[in-house]
Short mmCIF file of C-alpha atoms and ligand atoms in Angstrom, two decimals:
data_model
loop_
_atom_site.label_atom_id
_atom_site.label_comp_id
_atom_site.label_asym_id
_atom_site.label_seq_id
_atom_site.Cartn_x
_atom_site.Cartn_y
_atom_site.Cartn_z
CA MET U 1 0.00 0.00 0.00
CA HIS U 2 1.29 3.50 -0.80
CA LYS U 3 2.35 5.45 2.32
CA SER U 4 -0.15 8.29 1.94
CA THR U 5 -2.95 5.80 1.24
CA SER U 6 -2.19 3.83 4.39
CA LEU U 7 -2.17 7.10 6.33
CA LEU U 8 -5.63 7.93 4.97
CA VAL U 9 -6.95 4.46 5.82
CA GLY U 10 -5.52 4.80 9.34
CA LEU U 11 -7.22 8.17 9.80
CA PHE U 12 -10.49 6.72 8.51
CA PHE U 13 -10.43 3.94 11.11
CA LEU U 14 -9.62 6.42 13.87
CA PHE U 15 -12.58 8.53 12.73
CA VAL U 16 -14.92 5.52 12.70
CA THR U 17 -13.77 4.51 16.21
CA PHE U 18 -14.40 8.09 17.38
CA LEU U 19 -17.89 8.06 15.87
CA SER U 20 -18.87 4.73 17.39
CA CYS U 21 -17.73 5.90 20.86
CA GLU U 22 -19.69 9.14 20.43
CA GLY U 23 -23.03 7.80 19.30
CA GLY U 24 -23.03 4.58 21.36
CA SER U 25 -26.16 4.31 23.48
CA PRO U 26 -29.63 3.99 21.95
CA GLU U 27 -30.83 6.87 24.16
CA THR U 28 -28.27 9.18 22.60
CA ALA U 29 -29.07 8.00 19.10
CA ALA U 30 -32.79 8.59 19.62
CA THR U 31 -32.24 12.22 20.54
CA GLN U 32 -30.08 12.95 17.50
CA PRO U 33 -31.85 15.06 14.87
CA GLU U 34 -32.97 13.17 11.73
CA THR U 35 -30.23 13.70 9.19
CA THR U 36 -31.02 11.08 6.56
CA THR U 37 -31.58 12.44 3.06
CA PRO U 38 -35.14 11.74 1.86
CA THR U 39 -35.28 9.08 -0.82
CA THR U 40 -38.84 9.76 -1.95
CA LEU U 41 -40.62 12.93 -3.04
CA LYS U 42 -43.27 12.29 -0.40
CA ALA U 43 -40.61 12.31 2.31
CA LYS U 44 -38.96 15.37 0.86
CA LEU U 45 -42.24 17.30 0.92
CA LYS U 46 -43.69 15.83 4.09
CA ASP U 47 -43.56 19.11 6.04
CA GLN U 48 -45.05 21.10 3.17
CA PHE U 49 -48.07 19.25 1.83
CA TYR U 50 -49.57 15.83 1.24
CA LEU U 51 -48.56 14.11 -1.96
CA GLY U 52 -51.08 11.77 -3.51
CA ALA U 53 -52.57 9.89 -6.41
CA ALA U 54 -55.96 8.88 -7.74
CA VAL U 55 -56.59 5.13 -7.81
CA GLY U 56 -58.92 3.36 -10.21
CA LYS U 57 -61.21 0.38 -9.75
CA ALA U 58 -58.79 -2.21 -11.17
CA GLN U 59 -56.10 -1.22 -8.72
CA ILE U 60 -58.52 -1.09 -5.80
CA GLU U 61 -60.03 -4.49 -6.63
CA GLN U 62 -57.28 -6.61 -8.14
CA GLY U 63 -54.39 -4.61 -6.73
CA SER U 64 -51.27 -5.28 -8.80
CA PRO U 65 -48.76 -5.90 -5.97
CA ALA U 66 -46.04 -3.82 -7.65
CA THR U 67 -48.40 -0.86 -8.06
CA THR U 68 -49.67 -1.22 -4.49
CA GLU U 69 -46.07 -1.16 -3.29
CA LEU U 70 -45.39 1.95 -5.35
CA ILE U 71 -48.53 3.65 -4.01
CA LYS U 72 -47.56 2.94 -0.42
CA ARG U 73 -43.97 4.00 -0.93
CA GLU U 74 -44.59 7.22 -2.84
CA PHE U 75 -47.87 8.72 -1.65
CA ASN U 76 -49.45 9.71 1.66
CA THR U 77 -52.93 10.55 0.35
CA LEU U 78 -55.31 8.83 -2.09
CA THR U 79 -58.40 9.83 -4.07
CA PRO U 80 -60.81 7.32 -5.68
CA GLU U 81 -60.80 8.07 -9.42
CA ASN U 82 -64.37 6.91 -10.15
CA ASP U 83 -65.78 4.68 -7.45
CA MET U 84 -67.46 7.25 -5.24
CA LYS U 85 -69.16 9.09 -8.08
CA TRP U 86 -72.95 9.11 -7.93
CA GLU U 87 -73.57 6.60 -10.75
CA ASN U 88 -71.27 4.08 -9.05
CA ILE U 89 -71.96 4.51 -5.37
CA HIS U 90 -75.71 5.38 -5.56
CA PRO U 91 -76.90 3.94 -8.88
CA GLU U 92 -80.56 3.49 -7.90
CA ARG U 93 -82.78 5.82 -5.96
CA ASP U 94 -82.90 3.38 -3.05
CA GLY U 95 -79.74 1.49 -3.81
CA TYR U 96 -76.14 2.13 -2.84
CA ASN U 97 -73.08 0.10 -3.79
CA PHE U 98 -70.22 0.37 -1.34
CA VAL U 99 -68.20 -2.68 -2.43
CA THR U 100 -65.37 -0.83 -4.17
CA SER U 101 -65.48 2.29 -2.02
CA ASP U 102 -65.09 0.16 1.13
CA ARG U 103 -62.06 -1.52 -0.41
CA TYR U 104 -60.66 1.85 -1.40
CA VAL U 105 -60.85 3.10 2.20
CA ASP U 106 -59.26 -0.16 3.45
CA LEU U 107 -56.40 0.30 0.97
CA ALA U 108 -55.82 3.90 2.00
CA GLU U 109 -56.00 3.06 5.70
CA SER U 110 -53.60 0.17 5.35
CA SER U 111 -50.81 2.70 5.01
CA ASP U 112 -52.13 5.55 7.11
CA MET U 113 -53.08 7.78 4.23
CA HIS U 114 -54.92 11.07 4.29
CA VAL U 115 -58.10 9.73 2.65
CA VAL U 116 -60.06 11.82 0.13
CA GLY U 117 -63.61 11.21 -1.11
CA HIS U 118 -64.57 12.31 -4.65
CA ALA U 119 -67.15 13.63 -5.58
CA LEU U 120 -70.49 14.02 -3.79
CA VAL U 121 -72.37 16.34 -6.15
CA TRP U 122 -71.38 16.52 -9.81
CA HIS U 123 -73.42 16.91 -13.01
CA SER U 124 -71.31 14.24 -14.75
CA GLN U 125 -71.30 10.50 -13.99
CA LEU U 126 -74.64 11.09 -12.30
CA ALA U 127 -77.10 8.23 -11.87
CA PRO U 128 -79.79 8.75 -14.55
CA TYR U 129 -82.72 8.62 -12.11
CA VAL U 130 -81.56 11.89 -10.48
CA THR U 131 -82.53 13.93 -13.52
CA GLU U 132 -86.08 12.72 -13.07
CA ILE U 133 -86.31 14.59 -9.76
CA THR U 134 -87.48 18.01 -10.88
CA ASP U 135 -89.11 19.38 -7.73
CA SER U 136 -86.63 21.55 -5.83
CA SER U 137 -87.48 20.46 -2.28
CA GLU U 138 -87.54 16.80 -3.35
CA LEU U 139 -84.14 17.18 -4.97
CA ALA U 140 -82.78 18.98 -1.88
CA THR U 141 -84.01 16.14 0.33
CA HIS U 142 -82.49 13.56 -1.96
CA ILE U 143 -79.12 15.36 -2.03
CA THR U 144 -79.17 15.42 1.77
CA GLU U 145 -79.89 11.70 1.88
CA HIS U 146 -77.14 10.95 -0.64
CA ILE U 147 -74.53 12.99 1.20
CA THR U 148 -75.55 11.92 4.70
CA THR U 149 -75.55 8.22 3.84
CA ILE U 150 -72.12 8.30 2.23
CA VAL U 151 -70.33 10.76 4.51
CA GLU U 152 -71.65 9.13 7.70
CA ARG U 153 -70.60 5.70 6.48
CA TYR U 154 -67.00 6.86 6.26
CA LYS U 155 -67.09 9.33 9.14
CA GLY U 156 -63.64 9.69 10.67
CA ARG U 157 -62.15 7.50 7.92
CA ILE U 158 -62.48 9.84 4.94
CA HIS U 159 -60.72 13.02 5.95
CA ALA U 160 -61.61 15.32 3.04
CA TRP U 161 -64.50 15.44 0.58
CA ASP U 162 -64.89 17.03 -2.82
CA VAL U 163 -68.41 18.15 -1.96
CA VAL U 164 -69.31 19.89 -5.22
CA ASN U 165 -67.39 19.36 -8.44
CA GLU U 166 -67.27 21.56 -11.57
CA ALA U 167 -70.21 23.89 -10.86
CA PHE U 168 -68.85 26.81 -12.90
CA ASN U 169 -68.59 27.78 -16.55
CA GLU U 170 -65.40 29.26 -17.92
CA ASP U 171 -66.82 32.79 -17.70
CA GLY U 172 -67.48 32.44 -13.99
CA THR U 173 -71.23 31.95 -14.22
CA LEU U 174 -72.81 28.87 -12.71
CA ARG U 175 -73.14 25.86 -15.00
CA ALA U 176 -76.70 24.99 -16.00
CA SER U 177 -76.48 21.51 -14.45
CA HIS U 178 -79.54 19.59 -13.37
CA PHE U 179 -78.87 20.69 -9.78
CA TYR U 180 -78.66 24.35 -10.79
CA ASN U 181 -81.67 24.17 -13.08
CA VAL U 182 -83.85 22.76 -10.33
CA MET U 183 -82.50 24.43 -7.18
CA GLY U 184 -80.56 27.48 -8.41
CA GLU U 185 -77.32 28.57 -6.75
CA ASP U 186 -78.55 27.31 -3.35
CA TYR U 187 -77.66 23.73 -4.17
CA LEU U 188 -74.01 24.44 -3.41
CA ALA U 189 -74.60 25.73 0.14
CA HIS U 190 -77.14 22.96 0.66
CA ALA U 191 -74.59 20.27 -0.24
CA PHE U 192 -71.86 21.73 1.96
CA ARG U 193 -74.25 22.05 4.91
CA ALA U 194 -75.31 18.41 4.56
CA ALA U 195 -71.68 17.27 4.43
CA ALA U 196 -70.73 19.36 7.49
CA ALA U 197 -73.65 17.91 9.45
CA ALA U 198 -72.71 14.35 8.50
CA ASP U 199 -69.05 14.68 9.53
CA PRO U 200 -68.12 17.96 11.21
CA ALA U 201 -64.42 17.03 11.25
CA ALA U 202 -64.06 16.32 7.52
CA LYS U 203 -62.42 18.94 5.27
CA LEU U 204 -64.96 20.12 2.72
CA ILE U 205 -63.73 21.14 -0.70
CA TYR U 206 -65.05 22.89 -3.79
CA ASN U 207 -63.24 21.31 -6.79
CA ASP U 208 -63.00 22.41 -10.46
CA TYR U 209 -60.78 22.61 -13.55
CA ASN U 210 -59.34 25.73 -15.20
CA MET U 211 -59.34 27.37 -11.82
CA TRP U 212 -56.43 29.55 -12.95
CA LYS U 213 -58.62 31.42 -15.46
CA PRO U 214 -59.30 34.95 -14.21
CA ALA U 215 -63.00 34.99 -15.13
CA LYS U 216 -63.67 31.59 -13.61
CA ARG U 217 -61.64 32.55 -10.53
CA GLU U 218 -63.79 35.63 -10.00
CA GLY U 219 -66.98 33.62 -10.22
CA VAL U 220 -65.73 30.98 -7.78
CA VAL U 221 -64.48 33.58 -5.31
CA ARG U 222 -67.77 35.48 -5.46
CA VAL U 223 -69.97 32.44 -4.81
CA ILE U 224 -67.75 30.71 -2.24
CA LYS U 225 -67.24 33.99 -0.34
CA LYS U 226 -70.99 34.46 -0.17
CA MET U 227 -71.33 30.96 1.27
CA ILE U 228 -68.58 31.45 3.83
CA ASP U 229 -70.07 34.81 4.87
CA ALA U 230 -73.39 33.04 5.38
CA GLY U 231 -71.71 30.60 7.78
CA VAL U 232 -71.38 27.64 5.43
CA LYS U 233 -68.33 25.50 6.19
CA VAL U 234 -65.96 25.40 3.21
CA ASP U 235 -62.40 24.33 4.04
CA GLY U 236 -60.67 24.14 0.71
CA ILE U 237 -60.59 25.00 -2.95
CA GLY U 238 -59.40 22.22 -5.23
CA MET U 239 -57.66 23.28 -8.43
CA GLN U 240 -57.74 20.16 -10.59
CA ALA U 241 -54.60 20.98 -12.63
CA HIS U 242 -55.04 19.01 -15.87
CA TRP U 243 -52.27 20.93 -17.58
CA SER U 244 -49.88 20.69 -20.53
CA LEU U 245 -46.22 21.36 -21.24
CA ASN U 246 -46.98 24.96 -22.17
CA GLY U 247 -50.01 26.02 -20.26
CA PRO U 248 -51.37 27.43 -18.15
CA GLU U 249 -49.00 30.29 -17.32
CA LEU U 250 -47.89 29.77 -13.75
CA THR U 251 -48.52 33.43 -12.94
CA ASP U 252 -52.23 32.74 -13.50
CA VAL U 253 -51.99 29.74 -11.17
CA GLU U 254 -50.19 31.88 -8.60
CA ASN U 255 -52.89 34.56 -8.77
CA SER U 256 -55.50 31.90 -8.12
CA ILE U 257 -53.61 30.48 -5.13
CA LYS U 258 -53.60 33.98 -3.66
CA ALA U 259 -57.25 34.71 -4.44
CA TYR U 260 -58.55 31.40 -3.07
CA SER U 261 -56.40 31.42 0.04
CA ASP U 262 -57.55 35.00 0.72
CA LEU U 263 -60.94 33.41 1.38
CA GLY U 264 -59.33 31.82 4.43
CA VAL U 265 -59.37 28.28 2.99
CA ASP U 266 -56.66 25.81 1.97
CA VAL U 267 -55.72 25.42 -1.68
CA MET U 268 -55.24 21.91 -3.04
CA PHE U 269 -54.03 20.69 -6.42
CA THR U 270 -56.34 17.77 -6.69
CA GLU U 271 -55.90 16.19 -10.14
CA LEU U 272 -52.45 17.08 -11.43
CA ASP U 273 -51.16 15.74 -14.75
CA VAL U 274 -49.24 17.24 -17.68
CA THR U 275 -50.21 16.02 -21.14
CA VAL U 276 -47.30 15.71 -23.58
CA LEU U 277 -49.43 14.99 -26.65
CA PRO U 278 -50.65 17.48 -29.21
CA ASN U 279 -54.37 18.13 -29.23
CA PRO U 280 -56.67 19.25 -31.99
CA TRP U 281 -57.56 22.41 -30.17
CA ASP U 282 -56.02 24.62 -27.59
CA LEU U 283 -56.55 22.20 -24.73
CA GLU U 284 -57.00 24.01 -21.46
CA GLY U 285 -59.33 22.00 -19.36
CA ALA U 286 -61.04 18.75 -18.86
CA ASP U 287 -64.60 18.99 -20.03
CA VAL U 288 -65.21 15.34 -20.76
CA ASN U 289 -68.22 15.93 -22.99
CA GLN U 290 -66.32 16.82 -26.18
CA ASP U 291 -66.01 14.24 -28.97
CA PHE U 292 -62.79 14.03 -30.99
CA SER U 293 -63.14 10.50 -32.33
CA ILE U 294 -62.20 11.62 -35.87
CA TYR U 295 -58.61 11.85 -34.61
CA GLU U 296 -58.45 8.26 -33.37
CA GLY U 297 -55.55 6.41 -35.00
CA ASP U 298 -54.00 9.65 -36.26
CA GLU U 299 -50.25 9.12 -35.78
CA LYS U 300 -49.46 12.83 -35.55
CA MET U 301 -51.74 13.01 -32.55
CA ASP U 302 -50.08 10.01 -30.91
CA ALA U 303 -46.38 10.58 -31.52
CA TYR U 304 -44.89 8.76 -28.51
CA ARG U 305 -46.30 5.27 -28.78
CA ALA U 306 -42.81 3.77 -28.62
CA GLY U 307 -41.81 5.85 -25.61
CA LEU U 308 -41.06 9.42 -24.68
CA PRO U 309 -37.91 10.84 -26.34
CA ASP U 310 -35.26 12.29 -24.03
CA SER U 311 -35.94 15.82 -25.24
CA VAL U 312 -39.59 15.59 -24.19
CA GLN U 313 -38.70 13.88 -20.90
CA GLN U 314 -36.55 16.92 -20.30
CA GLN U 315 -39.37 19.35 -21.12
CA LEU U 316 -41.67 17.43 -18.79
CA ALA U 317 -39.03 17.52 -16.06
CA GLU U 318 -38.66 21.28 -16.42
CA ARG U 319 -42.40 21.83 -16.40
CA TYR U 320 -42.86 19.76 -13.25
CA THR U 321 -39.92 21.51 -11.60
CA ASP U 322 -41.47 24.93 -12.28
CA ILE U 323 -44.85 23.72 -11.05
CA PHE U 324 -43.49 22.29 -7.80
CA ALA U 325 -41.28 25.34 -7.21
CA LEU U 326 -44.49 27.38 -7.22
CA PHE U 327 -46.26 24.94 -4.89
CA LYS U 328 -43.28 25.05 -2.54
CA ARG U 329 -43.28 28.84 -2.54
CA TYR U 330 -46.90 28.76 -1.40
CA GLN U 331 -46.48 25.85 0.99
CA ASP U 332 -48.28 27.74 3.76
CA LYS U 333 -51.39 27.92 1.55
CA VAL U 334 -51.16 24.63 -0.39
CA SER U 335 -52.11 21.63 1.72
CA ARG U 336 -52.18 18.79 -0.85
CA VAL U 337 -50.95 17.87 -4.32
CA THR U 338 -52.59 14.82 -5.88
CA PHE U 339 -51.66 13.30 -9.26
CA TRP U 340 -54.56 12.05 -11.37
CA GLY U 341 -53.27 8.50 -11.61
CA VAL U 342 -50.36 6.47 -10.27
CA HIS U 343 -48.35 5.81 -13.43
CA ASP U 344 -48.55 6.59 -17.17
CA GLY U 345 -50.14 3.24 -18.00
CA HIS U 346 -53.02 4.20 -15.76
CA SER U 347 -53.97 7.72 -16.80
CA TRP U 348 -57.29 8.92 -18.16
CA LEU U 349 -55.24 10.91 -20.71
CA ASN U 350 -54.58 7.69 -22.69
CA GLY U 351 -58.29 7.70 -23.47
CA TRP U 352 -59.20 11.40 -23.59
CA PRO U 353 -59.79 13.50 -25.64
CA ILE U 354 -58.81 10.91 -28.27
CA ALA U 355 -59.23 7.22 -27.42
CA GLY U 356 -56.37 4.74 -27.58
CA ARG U 357 -53.36 7.07 -27.34
CA THR U 358 -50.14 6.58 -25.41
CA ASN U 359 -49.69 9.58 -23.14
CA HIS U 360 -46.94 10.15 -20.57
CA PRO U 361 -48.29 12.72 -18.12
CA LEU U 362 -47.17 11.44 -14.67
CA LEU U 363 -43.95 10.88 -12.69
CA PHE U 364 -43.85 7.07 -13.12
CA ASP U 365 -43.72 5.28 -16.47
CA ARG U 366 -45.60 2.17 -17.57
CA GLU U 367 -42.99 -0.05 -15.92
CA LEU U 368 -43.52 1.88 -12.68
CA LYS U 369 -40.06 3.41 -12.96
CA ARG U 370 -39.30 6.97 -11.88
CA LYS U 371 -39.11 9.26 -14.87
CA PRO U 372 -36.52 12.02 -15.27
CA ALA U 373 -39.22 14.43 -14.01
CA TYR U 374 -39.20 12.62 -10.65
CA ASP U 375 -35.42 12.79 -10.39
CA ALA U 376 -35.46 16.46 -11.36
CA LEU U 377 -37.93 17.20 -8.56
CA MET U 378 -35.72 15.34 -6.08
CA MET U 379 -32.70 17.38 -7.22
CA GLU U 380 -34.19 20.80 -7.82
CA ILE U 381 -36.86 21.26 -5.16
CA LYS U 382 -35.12 22.53 -2.07
O1 9MR V 1 -60.31 9.89 -14.58
C1 9MR V 1 -61.70 9.78 -14.71
C2 9MR V 1 -62.04 8.90 -15.90
O2 9MR V 1 -61.63 7.56 -15.65
C3 9MR V 1 -63.51 8.96 -16.19
O3 9MR V 1 -63.78 8.26 -17.40
C4 9MR V 1 -63.95 10.39 -16.31
C5 9MR V 1 -65.42 10.46 -16.61
O4 9MR V 1 -65.97 11.69 -16.36
O5 9MR V 1 -63.65 11.08 -15.11
C6 9MR V 1 -62.29 11.15 -14.89
O6 9MR V 1 -61.99 11.93 -13.74
C7 9MR V 1 -62.41 13.28 -13.79
C8 9MR V 1 -62.64 13.71 -12.36
O7 9MR V 1 -63.53 12.86 -11.72
C9 9MR V 1 -63.14 15.15 -12.31
N1 9MR V 1 -62.27 16.04 -13.01
C10 9MR V 1 -61.90 15.66 -14.36
C11 9MR V 1 -61.35 14.25 -14.36
C12 9MR V 1 -60.86 13.87 -15.74
O8 9MR V 1 -61.94 13.85 -16.62
#
């Protein structure tokens, strides 16, 4: 061995001996501050906000073990993608179906998650019989029964509810949904009151897409403020965040974080994903009622079937880094960030707005591997 090398090795052993004498007893070790470097994004952000994912029926019911392991390792909050929506959980006027939602709550509880329920009152994925209720007091009573039955069932186990989903148009007026057409604006306050009565401890959220748009923001602020001023319990505003590589501008998102948190409520990013595919229009939101089937099979619209090129991985990484830098800056106002799906193979964006595409919007690829965007967040987010 070279002389200087053996000197170095000698010093190293001396150092190790010193360390082991220093930190010897378990009592001493227990009082040492935690110095380990986080190895997951969830751990890195644990003091800032919850980090979560939406889980679909297949995962809840069959539970691919590798995906379950990933979910438990990487996330500390879950949202059910479809299984608590009205048509699934309350398909008949007198008939509920809690099979999958019960399993969902079991899954989330099995690793101590912050458990979200989605969504109590929404015009879409509504059981058809509801539109036959056209008397306003009958509809109000039925909404109360729907909310009370579901929220009480999971009282203390579901910690946050999307109480009303997507009630606004892009110009900030209220959407002419069945609920609005029959009950007017009051249906929102009515739904929140019923949820608060059923579980006073649950966080109650208003959730919508394109919440960064100034006109929509103004409408939401106006209506939610009126409710809060009238004593209705609203705890959070959920910004869905179905975004793309180029939009929205993060200054618009920032202005919305400020405006919503000025209402005295938490802001949550409840359905985050970043589409990398071109769309036939200037895609800004997630209105699922548009039909673009003429583009199915169009290769230009589905350019990354064989995988995402490095250059686009890089763009996605930069976009996510900018997004999370903003979230971090507003960590005192943002309480949760949930991805809409666990991995790219399980994302609604493979089927919407054009069916059968191969999209890559999340942090884990189809083989459940971390994408460069994940590694960039681990490196760049301080
Ligand atoms: O991801 C959901 C997809 O599987 C359903 O087909 C779709 C039907 O409306 O709903 C999707 O989730 C939506 C969520 O519940 C509310 N915000 C928009 C989401 C994407 O459409």
